[in-house]
PDB file of C-alpha atoms and ligand atoms in Angstrom:
ATOM      1  CA  UNK A  11     -16.482  78.718 -35.899  1.00  0.00           C
ATOM      2  CA  UNK A  12     -12.709  78.617 -35.592  1.00  0.00           C
ATOM      3  CA  UNK A  13     -10.546  76.046 -37.315  1.00  0.00           C
ATOM      4  CA  UNK A  14     -10.929  72.722 -35.597  1.00  0.00           C
ATOM      5  CA  UNK A  15      -7.848  71.117 -34.078  1.00  0.00           C
ATOM      6  CA  UNK A  16      -6.629  67.593 -34.844  1.00  0.00           C
ATOM      7  CA  UNK A  17      -4.773  65.514 -32.256  1.00  0.00           C
ATOM      8  CA  UNK A  18      -3.464  62.127 -33.468  1.00  0.00           C
ATOM      9  CA  UNK A  19      -3.328  59.617 -30.612  1.00  0.00           C
ATOM     10  CA  UNK A  20       0.101  57.993 -30.339  1.00  0.00           C
ATOM     11  CA  UNK A  21      -1.522  54.963 -28.705  1.00  0.00           C
ATOM     12  CA  UNK A  22      -2.070  53.716 -32.257  1.00  0.00           C
ATOM     13  CA  UNK A  23       1.488  54.477 -33.408  1.00  0.00           C
ATOM     14  CA  UNK A  24       4.058  51.738 -34.070  1.00  0.00           C
ATOM     15  CA  UNK A  25       6.016  51.778 -30.797  1.00  0.00           C
ATOM     16  CA  UNK A  26       8.957  50.108 -32.533  1.00  0.00           C
ATOM     17  CA  UNK A  27       9.035  53.061 -34.917  1.00  0.00           C
ATOM     18  CA  UNK A  28       7.913  55.797 -32.586  1.00  0.00           C
ATOM     19  CA  UNK A  29      10.341  58.419 -33.835  1.00  0.00           C
ATOM     20  CA  UNK A  30       9.215  57.837 -37.423  1.00  0.00           C
ATOM     21  CA  UNK A  31       5.562  58.222 -36.426  1.00  0.00           C
ATOM     22  CA  UNK A  32       6.295  61.353 -34.384  1.00  0.00           C
ATOM     23  CA  UNK A  33       8.092  62.893 -37.381  1.00  0.00           C
ATOM     24  CA  UNK A  34       5.038  62.065 -39.516  1.00  0.00           C
ATOM     25  CA  UNK A  35       2.822  64.034 -37.111  1.00  0.00           C
ATOM     26  CA  UNK A  36       5.387  66.871 -37.033  1.00  0.00           C
ATOM     27  CA  UNK A  37       5.243  67.075 -40.828  1.00  0.00           C
ATOM     28  CA  UNK A  38       1.427  66.876 -40.993  1.00  0.00           C
ATOM     29  CA  UNK A  39      -1.403  69.388 -40.512  1.00  0.00           C
ATOM     30  CA  UNK A  40      -2.032  67.975 -37.012  1.00  0.00           C
ATOM     31  CA  UNK A  41      -2.136  70.455 -34.129  1.00  0.00           C
ATOM     32  CA  UNK A  42      -1.346  68.393 -31.024  1.00  0.00           C
ATOM     33  CA  UNK A  43       0.060  65.006 -30.025  1.00  0.00           C
ATOM     34  CA  UNK A  44      -2.496  63.100 -27.939  1.00  0.00           C
ATOM     35  CA  UNK A  45      -0.783  60.990 -25.273  1.00  0.00           C
ATOM     36  CA  UNK A  46      -2.820  58.296 -23.474  1.00  0.00           C
ATOM     37  CA  UNK A  47      -1.560  57.312 -20.042  1.00  0.00           C
ATOM     38  CA  UNK A  48      -3.247  54.218 -18.509  1.00  0.00           C
ATOM     39  CA  UNK A  49      -2.534  52.648 -15.141  1.00  0.00           C
ATOM     40  CA  UNK A  50      -4.271  49.264 -15.197  1.00  0.00           C
ATOM     41  CA  UNK A  51      -6.563  50.425 -12.362  1.00  0.00           C
ATOM     42  CA  UNK A  52      -8.755  53.263 -13.606  1.00  0.00           C
ATOM     43  CA  UNK A  53      -8.852  51.456 -16.938  1.00  0.00           C
ATOM     44  CA  UNK A  54      -8.054  47.755 -17.432  1.00  0.00           C
ATOM     45  CA  UNK A  55      -5.188  48.453 -19.807  1.00  0.00           C
ATOM     46  CA  UNK A  56      -1.643  49.740 -19.226  1.00  0.00           C
ATOM     47  CA  UNK A  57      -0.165  51.916 -21.983  1.00  0.00           C
ATOM     48  CA  UNK A  58       3.156  53.654 -21.340  1.00  0.00           C
ATOM     49  CA  UNK A  59       4.724  55.830 -18.686  1.00  0.00           C
ATOM     50  CA  UNK A  60       7.237  58.566 -17.939  1.00  0.00           C
ATOM     51  CA  UNK A  61      10.348  57.403 -19.881  1.00  0.00           C
ATOM     52  CA  UNK A  62       8.311  56.991 -23.076  1.00  0.00           C
ATOM     53  CA  UNK A  63       6.743  60.439 -22.731  1.00  0.00           C
ATOM     54  CA  UNK A  64      10.173  61.912 -22.107  1.00  0.00           C
ATOM     55  CA  UNK A  65      11.341  60.283 -25.353  1.00  0.00           C
ATOM     56  CA  UNK A  66       8.272  61.519 -27.252  1.00  0.00           C
ATOM     57  CA  UNK A  67       8.917  65.055 -26.019  1.00  0.00           C
ATOM     58  CA  UNK A  68      12.483  64.944 -27.367  1.00  0.00           C
ATOM     59  CA  UNK A  69      11.136  64.655 -30.930  1.00  0.00           C
ATOM     60  CA  UNK A  70       7.635  66.164 -30.882  1.00  0.00           C
ATOM     61  CA  UNK A  71       7.461  69.685 -32.270  1.00  0.00           C
ATOM     62  CA  UNK A  72       3.808  70.271 -31.342  1.00  0.00           C
ATOM     63  CA  UNK A  73       2.001  70.595 -27.999  1.00  0.00           C
ATOM     64  CA  UNK A  74       1.506  67.422 -25.935  1.00  0.00           C
ATOM     65  CA  UNK A  75      -2.126  66.793 -24.967  1.00  0.00           C
ATOM     66  CA  UNK A  76      -1.807  64.355 -22.068  1.00  0.00           C
ATOM     67  CA  UNK A  77      -4.922  62.293 -21.241  1.00  0.00           C
ATOM     68  CA  UNK A  78      -4.557  60.718 -17.801  1.00  0.00           C
ATOM     69  CA  UNK A  79      -6.578  57.516 -17.429  1.00  0.00           C
ATOM     70  CA  UNK A  80      -5.166  56.936 -13.969  1.00  0.00           C
ATOM     71  CA  UNK A  81      -6.438  56.954 -10.403  1.00  0.00           C
ATOM     72  CA  UNK A  82      -5.503  59.946  -8.244  1.00  0.00           C
ATOM     73  CA  UNK A  83      -3.900  61.850 -11.142  1.00  0.00           C
ATOM     74  CA  UNK A  84      -3.022  64.715  -8.764  1.00  0.00           C
ATOM     75  CA  UNK A  85      -0.012  62.656  -7.614  1.00  0.00           C
ATOM     76  CA  UNK A  86       1.765  63.041 -10.947  1.00  0.00           C
ATOM     77  CA  UNK A  87       0.764  66.428 -12.397  1.00  0.00           C
ATOM     78  CA  UNK A  88       4.081  68.194 -11.756  1.00  0.00           C
ATOM     79  CA  UNK A  89       5.969  65.259 -13.232  1.00  0.00           C
ATOM     80  CA  UNK A  90       3.911  65.287 -16.435  1.00  0.00           C
ATOM     81  CA  UNK A  91       4.487  69.022 -16.757  1.00  0.00           C
ATOM     82  CA  UNK A  92       8.225  68.414 -16.395  1.00  0.00           C
ATOM     83  CA  UNK A  93       8.035  65.746 -19.109  1.00  0.00           C
ATOM     84  CA  UNK A  94       6.600  68.297 -21.541  1.00  0.00           C
ATOM     85  CA  UNK A  95       2.812  68.204 -21.116  1.00  0.00           C
ATOM     86  CA  UNK A  96       1.127  71.299 -22.554  1.00  0.00           C
ATOM     87  CA  UNK A  97      -2.428  70.196 -21.747  1.00  0.00           C
ATOM     88  CA  UNK A  98      -3.427  67.817 -18.971  1.00  0.00           C
ATOM     89  CA  UNK A  99      -6.868  66.215 -18.888  1.00  0.00           C
ATOM     90  CA  UNK A 100      -8.088  64.246 -15.871  1.00  0.00           C
ATOM     91  CA  UNK A 101     -11.166  62.072 -15.562  1.00  0.00           C
ATOM     92  CA  UNK A 102     -14.117  63.372 -13.556  1.00  0.00           C
ATOM     93  CA  UNK A 103     -14.541  59.757 -12.375  1.00  0.00           C
ATOM     94  CA  UNK A 104     -10.961  59.613 -11.016  1.00  0.00           C
ATOM     95  CA  UNK A 105     -10.823  62.875  -9.044  1.00  0.00           C
ATOM     96  CA  UNK A 106     -12.293  63.303  -5.570  1.00  0.00           C
ATOM     97  CA  UNK A 107     -11.284  66.978  -5.407  1.00  0.00           C
ATOM     98  CA  UNK A 108     -11.639  67.944  -9.040  1.00  0.00           C
ATOM     99  CA  UNK A 109     -11.654  71.695  -8.439  1.00  0.00           C
ATOM    100  CA  UNK A 110      -8.318  71.544  -6.634  1.00  0.00           C
ATOM    101  CA  UNK A 111      -6.817  69.266  -9.289  1.00  0.00           C
ATOM    102  CA  UNK A 112      -7.810  71.675 -12.076  1.00  0.00           C
ATOM    103  CA  UNK A 113      -6.245  74.580 -10.158  1.00  0.00           C
ATOM    104  CA  UNK A 114      -3.045  72.554  -9.749  1.00  0.00           C
ATOM    105  CA  UNK A 115      -2.894  71.937 -13.503  1.00  0.00           C
ATOM    106  CA  UNK A 116      -3.375  75.648 -14.230  1.00  0.00           C
ATOM    107  CA  UNK A 117      -0.798  76.644 -11.591  1.00  0.00           C
ATOM    108  CA  UNK A 118       1.710  74.482 -13.461  1.00  0.00           C
ATOM    109  CA  UNK A 119       0.998  76.549 -16.585  1.00  0.00           C
ATOM    110  CA  UNK A 120      -0.849  73.767 -18.433  1.00  0.00           C
ATOM    111  CA  UNK A 121      -4.243  73.918 -20.106  1.00  0.00           C
ATOM    112  CA  UNK A 122      -6.659  72.124 -17.757  1.00  0.00           C
ATOM    113  CA  UNK A 123      -9.339  69.745 -18.974  1.00  0.00           C
ATOM    114  CA  UNK A 124     -11.885  67.327 -17.557  1.00  0.00           C
ATOM    115  CA  UNK A 125     -12.744  64.023 -19.242  1.00  0.00           C
ATOM    116  CA  UNK A 126     -16.157  62.356 -19.014  1.00  0.00           C
ATOM    117  CA  UNK A 127     -16.714  58.646 -19.615  1.00  0.00           C
ATOM    118  CA  UNK A 128     -19.592  57.731 -21.941  1.00  0.00           C
ATOM    119  CA  UNK A 129     -21.879  56.957 -18.965  1.00  0.00           C
ATOM    120  CA  UNK A 130     -21.209  60.245 -17.175  1.00  0.00           C
ATOM    121  CA  UNK A 131     -23.708  62.976 -18.105  1.00  0.00           C
ATOM    122  CA  UNK A 132     -22.538  66.513 -18.935  1.00  0.00           C
ATOM    123  CA  UNK A 133     -24.832  67.772 -16.153  1.00  0.00           C
ATOM    124  CA  UNK A 134     -22.119  66.850 -13.585  1.00  0.00           C
ATOM    125  CA  UNK A 135     -20.149  69.802 -14.999  1.00  0.00           C
ATOM    126  CA  UNK A 136     -22.773  72.354 -13.905  1.00  0.00           C
ATOM    127  CA  UNK A 137     -20.607  73.851 -11.117  1.00  0.00           C
ATOM    128  CA  UNK A 138     -17.126  73.117 -12.427  1.00  0.00           C
ATOM    129  CA  UNK A 139     -17.503  74.188 -16.079  1.00  0.00           C
ATOM    130  CA  UNK A 140     -16.192  77.754 -15.537  1.00  0.00           C
ATOM    131  CA  UNK A 141     -12.964  76.178 -14.224  1.00  0.00           C
ATOM    132  CA  UNK A 142     -12.503  73.873 -17.231  1.00  0.00           C
ATOM    133  CA  UNK A 143     -10.493  75.248 -20.136  1.00  0.00           C
ATOM    134  CA  UNK A 144     -11.399  72.093 -22.032  1.00  0.00           C
ATOM    135  CA  UNK A 145     -13.860  69.202 -21.691  1.00  0.00           C
ATOM    136  CA  UNK A 146     -12.999  65.890 -23.322  1.00  0.00           C
ATOM    137  CA  UNK A 147     -15.993  63.661 -24.033  1.00  0.00           C
ATOM    138  CA  UNK A 148     -15.100  59.990 -24.437  1.00  0.00           C
ATOM    139  CA  UNK A 149     -16.952  58.537 -27.416  1.00  0.00           C
ATOM    140  CA  UNK A 150     -15.756  55.023 -26.502  1.00  0.00           C
ATOM    141  CA  UNK A 151     -15.034  53.500 -23.103  1.00  0.00           C
ATOM    142  CA  UNK A 152     -11.473  54.502 -22.191  1.00  0.00           C
ATOM    143  CA  UNK A 153      -8.693  51.939 -22.237  1.00  0.00           C
ATOM    144  CA  UNK A 154      -8.313  50.809 -25.828  1.00  0.00           C
ATOM    145  CA  UNK A 155      -7.950  52.191 -29.334  1.00  0.00           C
ATOM    146  CA  UNK A 156      -9.931  50.948 -32.309  1.00  0.00           C
ATOM    147  CA  UNK A 157     -13.347  50.663 -30.635  1.00  0.00           C
ATOM    148  CA  UNK A 158     -16.724  51.463 -32.132  1.00  0.00           C
ATOM    149  CA  UNK A 159     -17.962  55.045 -31.837  1.00  0.00           C
ATOM    150  CA  UNK A 160     -20.892  55.497 -29.410  1.00  0.00           C
ATOM    151  CA  UNK A 161     -23.644  57.308 -31.347  1.00  0.00           C
ATOM    152  CA  UNK A 162     -25.190  59.066 -28.337  1.00  0.00           C
ATOM    153  CA  UNK A 163     -22.061  61.236 -28.191  1.00  0.00           C
ATOM    154  CA  UNK A 164     -23.492  63.688 -30.775  1.00  0.00           C
ATOM    155  CA  UNK A 165     -26.314  64.585 -28.404  1.00  0.00           C
ATOM    156  CA  UNK A 166     -23.894  64.944 -25.562  1.00  0.00           C
ATOM    157  CA  UNK A 167     -21.761  67.366 -27.601  1.00  0.00           C
ATOM    158  CA  UNK A 168     -24.848  69.464 -28.402  1.00  0.00           C
ATOM    159  CA  UNK A 169     -25.833  69.556 -24.720  1.00  0.00           C
ATOM    160  CA  UNK A 170     -22.347  70.576 -23.653  1.00  0.00           C
ATOM    161  CA  UNK A 171     -22.149  73.214 -26.388  1.00  0.00           C
ATOM    162  CA  UNK A 172     -25.367  74.836 -25.174  1.00  0.00           C
ATOM    163  CA  UNK A 173     -24.205  74.725 -21.519  1.00  0.00           C
ATOM    164  CA  UNK A 174     -21.000  76.520 -22.567  1.00  0.00           C
ATOM    165  CA  UNK A 175     -22.975  79.104 -24.544  1.00  0.00           C
ATOM    166  CA  UNK A 176     -25.502  79.695 -21.753  1.00  0.00           C
ATOM    167  CA  UNK A 177     -22.707  80.370 -19.319  1.00  0.00           C
ATOM    168  CA  UNK A 178     -20.865  82.611 -21.805  1.00  0.00           C
ATOM    169  CA  UNK A 179     -17.687  80.515 -21.580  1.00  0.00           C
ATOM    170  CA  UNK A 180     -15.117  79.609 -24.207  1.00  0.00           C
ATOM    171  CA  UNK A 181     -14.389  76.085 -22.965  1.00  0.00           C
ATOM    172  CA  UNK A 182     -13.072  73.841 -25.746  1.00  0.00           C
ATOM    173  CA  UNK A 183     -14.831  70.551 -26.562  1.00  0.00           C
ATOM    174  CA  UNK A 184     -12.527  67.655 -27.411  1.00  0.00           C
ATOM    175  CA  UNK A 185     -13.691  64.201 -28.528  1.00  0.00           C
ATOM    176  CA  UNK A 186     -11.829  60.910 -28.147  1.00  0.00           C
ATOM    177  CA  UNK A 187     -12.625  57.494 -29.608  1.00  0.00           C
ATOM    178  CA  UNK A 188     -13.789  56.133 -32.937  1.00  0.00           C
ATOM    179  CA  UNK A 189     -13.178  59.393 -34.769  1.00  0.00           C
ATOM    180  CA  UNK A 190     -12.943  59.148 -38.549  1.00  0.00           C
ATOM    181  CA  UNK A 191     -13.882  61.478 -41.424  1.00  0.00           C
ATOM    182  CA  UNK A 192     -17.596  60.706 -41.105  1.00  0.00           C
ATOM    183  CA  UNK A 193     -17.982  60.773 -37.297  1.00  0.00           C
ATOM    184  CA  UNK A 194     -15.586  63.743 -37.220  1.00  0.00           C
ATOM    185  CA  UNK A 195     -17.804  65.794 -39.508  1.00  0.00           C
ATOM    186  CA  UNK A 196     -20.913  65.018 -37.440  1.00  0.00           C
ATOM    187  CA  UNK A 197     -19.068  65.863 -34.221  1.00  0.00           C
ATOM    188  CA  UNK A 198     -17.988  69.236 -35.581  1.00  0.00           C
ATOM    189  CA  UNK A 199     -21.574  69.862 -36.782  1.00  0.00           C
ATOM    190  CA  UNK A 200     -22.685  69.132 -33.183  1.00  0.00           C
ATOM    191  CA  UNK A 201     -20.163  71.625 -31.775  1.00  0.00           C
ATOM    192  CA  UNK A 202     -16.796  69.883 -31.242  1.00  0.00           C
ATOM    193  CA  UNK A 203     -13.550  71.920 -31.409  1.00  0.00           C
ATOM    194  CA  UNK A 204     -10.868  69.227 -31.212  1.00  0.00           C
ATOM    195  CA  UNK A 205     -10.828  65.724 -32.707  1.00  0.00           C
ATOM    196  CA  UNK A 206      -8.524  63.007 -31.423  1.00  0.00           C
ATOM    197  CA  UNK A 207      -7.916  60.132 -33.825  1.00  0.00           C
ATOM    198  CA  UNK A 208      -5.789  57.058 -33.256  1.00  0.00           C
ATOM    199  CA  UNK A 209      -6.387  53.990 -35.402  1.00  0.00           C
ATOM    200  CA  UNK A 210      -8.009  56.023 -38.198  1.00  0.00           C
ATOM    201  CA  UNK A 211      -4.800  58.013 -38.658  1.00  0.00           C
ATOM    202  CA  UNK A 212      -2.083  55.440 -37.935  1.00  0.00           C
ATOM    203  CA  UNK A 213      -3.924  52.604 -39.659  1.00  0.00           C
ATOM    204  CA  UNK A 214      -4.339  54.654 -42.845  1.00  0.00           C
ATOM    205  CA  UNK A 215      -2.352  54.024 -46.021  1.00  0.00           C
ATOM    206  CA  UNK A 216      -1.484  57.701 -46.090  1.00  0.00           C
ATOM    207  CA  UNK A 217      -1.629  59.166 -42.556  1.00  0.00           C
ATOM    208  CA  UNK A 218      -0.510  62.638 -43.721  1.00  0.00           C
ATOM    209  CA  UNK A 219      -3.375  62.834 -46.194  1.00  0.00           C
ATOM    210  CA  UNK A 220      -5.812  61.411 -43.613  1.00  0.00           C
ATOM    211  CA  UNK A 221      -4.837  64.147 -41.150  1.00  0.00           C
ATOM    212  CA  UNK A 222      -5.110  66.794 -43.904  1.00  0.00           C
ATOM    213  CA  UNK A 223      -8.655  65.636 -44.682  1.00  0.00           C
ATOM    214  CA  UNK A 224      -9.671  65.691 -41.016  1.00  0.00           C
ATOM    215  CA  UNK A 225      -8.243  69.191 -40.763  1.00  0.00           C
ATOM    216  CA  UNK A 226     -10.499  70.298 -43.666  1.00  0.00           C
ATOM    217  CA  UNK A 227     -13.659  69.526 -41.666  1.00  0.00           C
ATOM    218  CA  UNK A 228     -15.622  72.737 -41.090  1.00  0.00           C
TER     219      UNK A 228
HETATM  220  C1  DX5 B 314      -8.839  55.388 -25.534  1.00  0.00           C
HETATM  221  C2  DX5 B 314      -7.895  56.540 -25.778  1.00  0.00           C
HETATM  222  C3  DX5 B 314      -7.956  57.102 -27.134  1.00  0.00           C
HETATM  223  C4  DX5 B 314      -7.601  56.151 -28.251  1.00  0.00           C
HETATM  224  C5  DX5 B 314      -8.510  56.467 -29.397  1.00  0.00           C
HETATM  225  O1  DX5 B 314      -8.875  55.125 -24.188  1.00  0.00           O
HETATM  226  O2  DX5 B 314      -8.187  57.600 -24.879  1.00  0.00           O
HETATM  227  O3  DX5 B 314      -7.179  58.304 -27.240  1.00  0.00           O
HETATM  228  O4  DX5 B 314      -6.276  56.241 -28.666  1.00  0.00           O
HETATM  229  O5  DX5 B 314      -8.338  55.508 -30.371  1.00  0.00           O
HETATM  230  P1  DX5 B 314      -9.221  55.407 -31.678  1.00  0.00           P
HETATM  231  O6  DX5 B 314      -9.137  56.735 -32.382  1.00  0.00           O
HETATM  232  O7  DX5 B 314      -8.605  54.289 -32.413  1.00  0.00           O
HETATM  233  O8  DX5 B 314     -10.628  55.125 -31.211  1.00  0.00           O
HETATM  234 ZN1   ZN B 315      -7.202  59.598 -25.214  1.00  0.00          ZN
END
């Protein structure tokens, strides 16, 4: 098993001190910045949009993992690439022509990922998995940070891991929601490659140390 990757979610950062929090992530063992874009339609909440991402990109020294919780994400892919997105993940539930959307992301030179809500089974990926460079499994319902981890996610990770193995793929498994040291360890045991953590990192007394400990999970 390779080193797992850690992606702190800026949704839990202090937006009045965003540059400070970005510099913290730059200085830490974290691998990616996780950026949550919400439109108030696909999810009930609205987070932040283009000007904020542009500002994040001016200071971030690590790849931007952009999680689009928006309807018809295909409308904005080129713009997110221009704003600095390295990875773009779109929800299965928000894309009518998912195959085309994934190709568009790849054509832009970004890593392309599909996100599944907790209620969406991994079996919907049967045909599309070879086209996914990454699959993000939501371990909470999307829209808010700080929610309780959904325990059935471990099983889902195991199922997805065996689908990937059966097909001989190297698709990455990313997990989002309620990740902490304990759930993170169990997720990696189940087969996760990338852990996103918001409130656990930014709510910690020592975020740098918290990230370092997550990064030690094997
Ligand atoms: C939720 C977002 C998450 C969120 C995770 O819709 O996709 O990235 O920031 O927050 P925590 O880690 O606090 O559950
Ligand atoms: Zn997210």
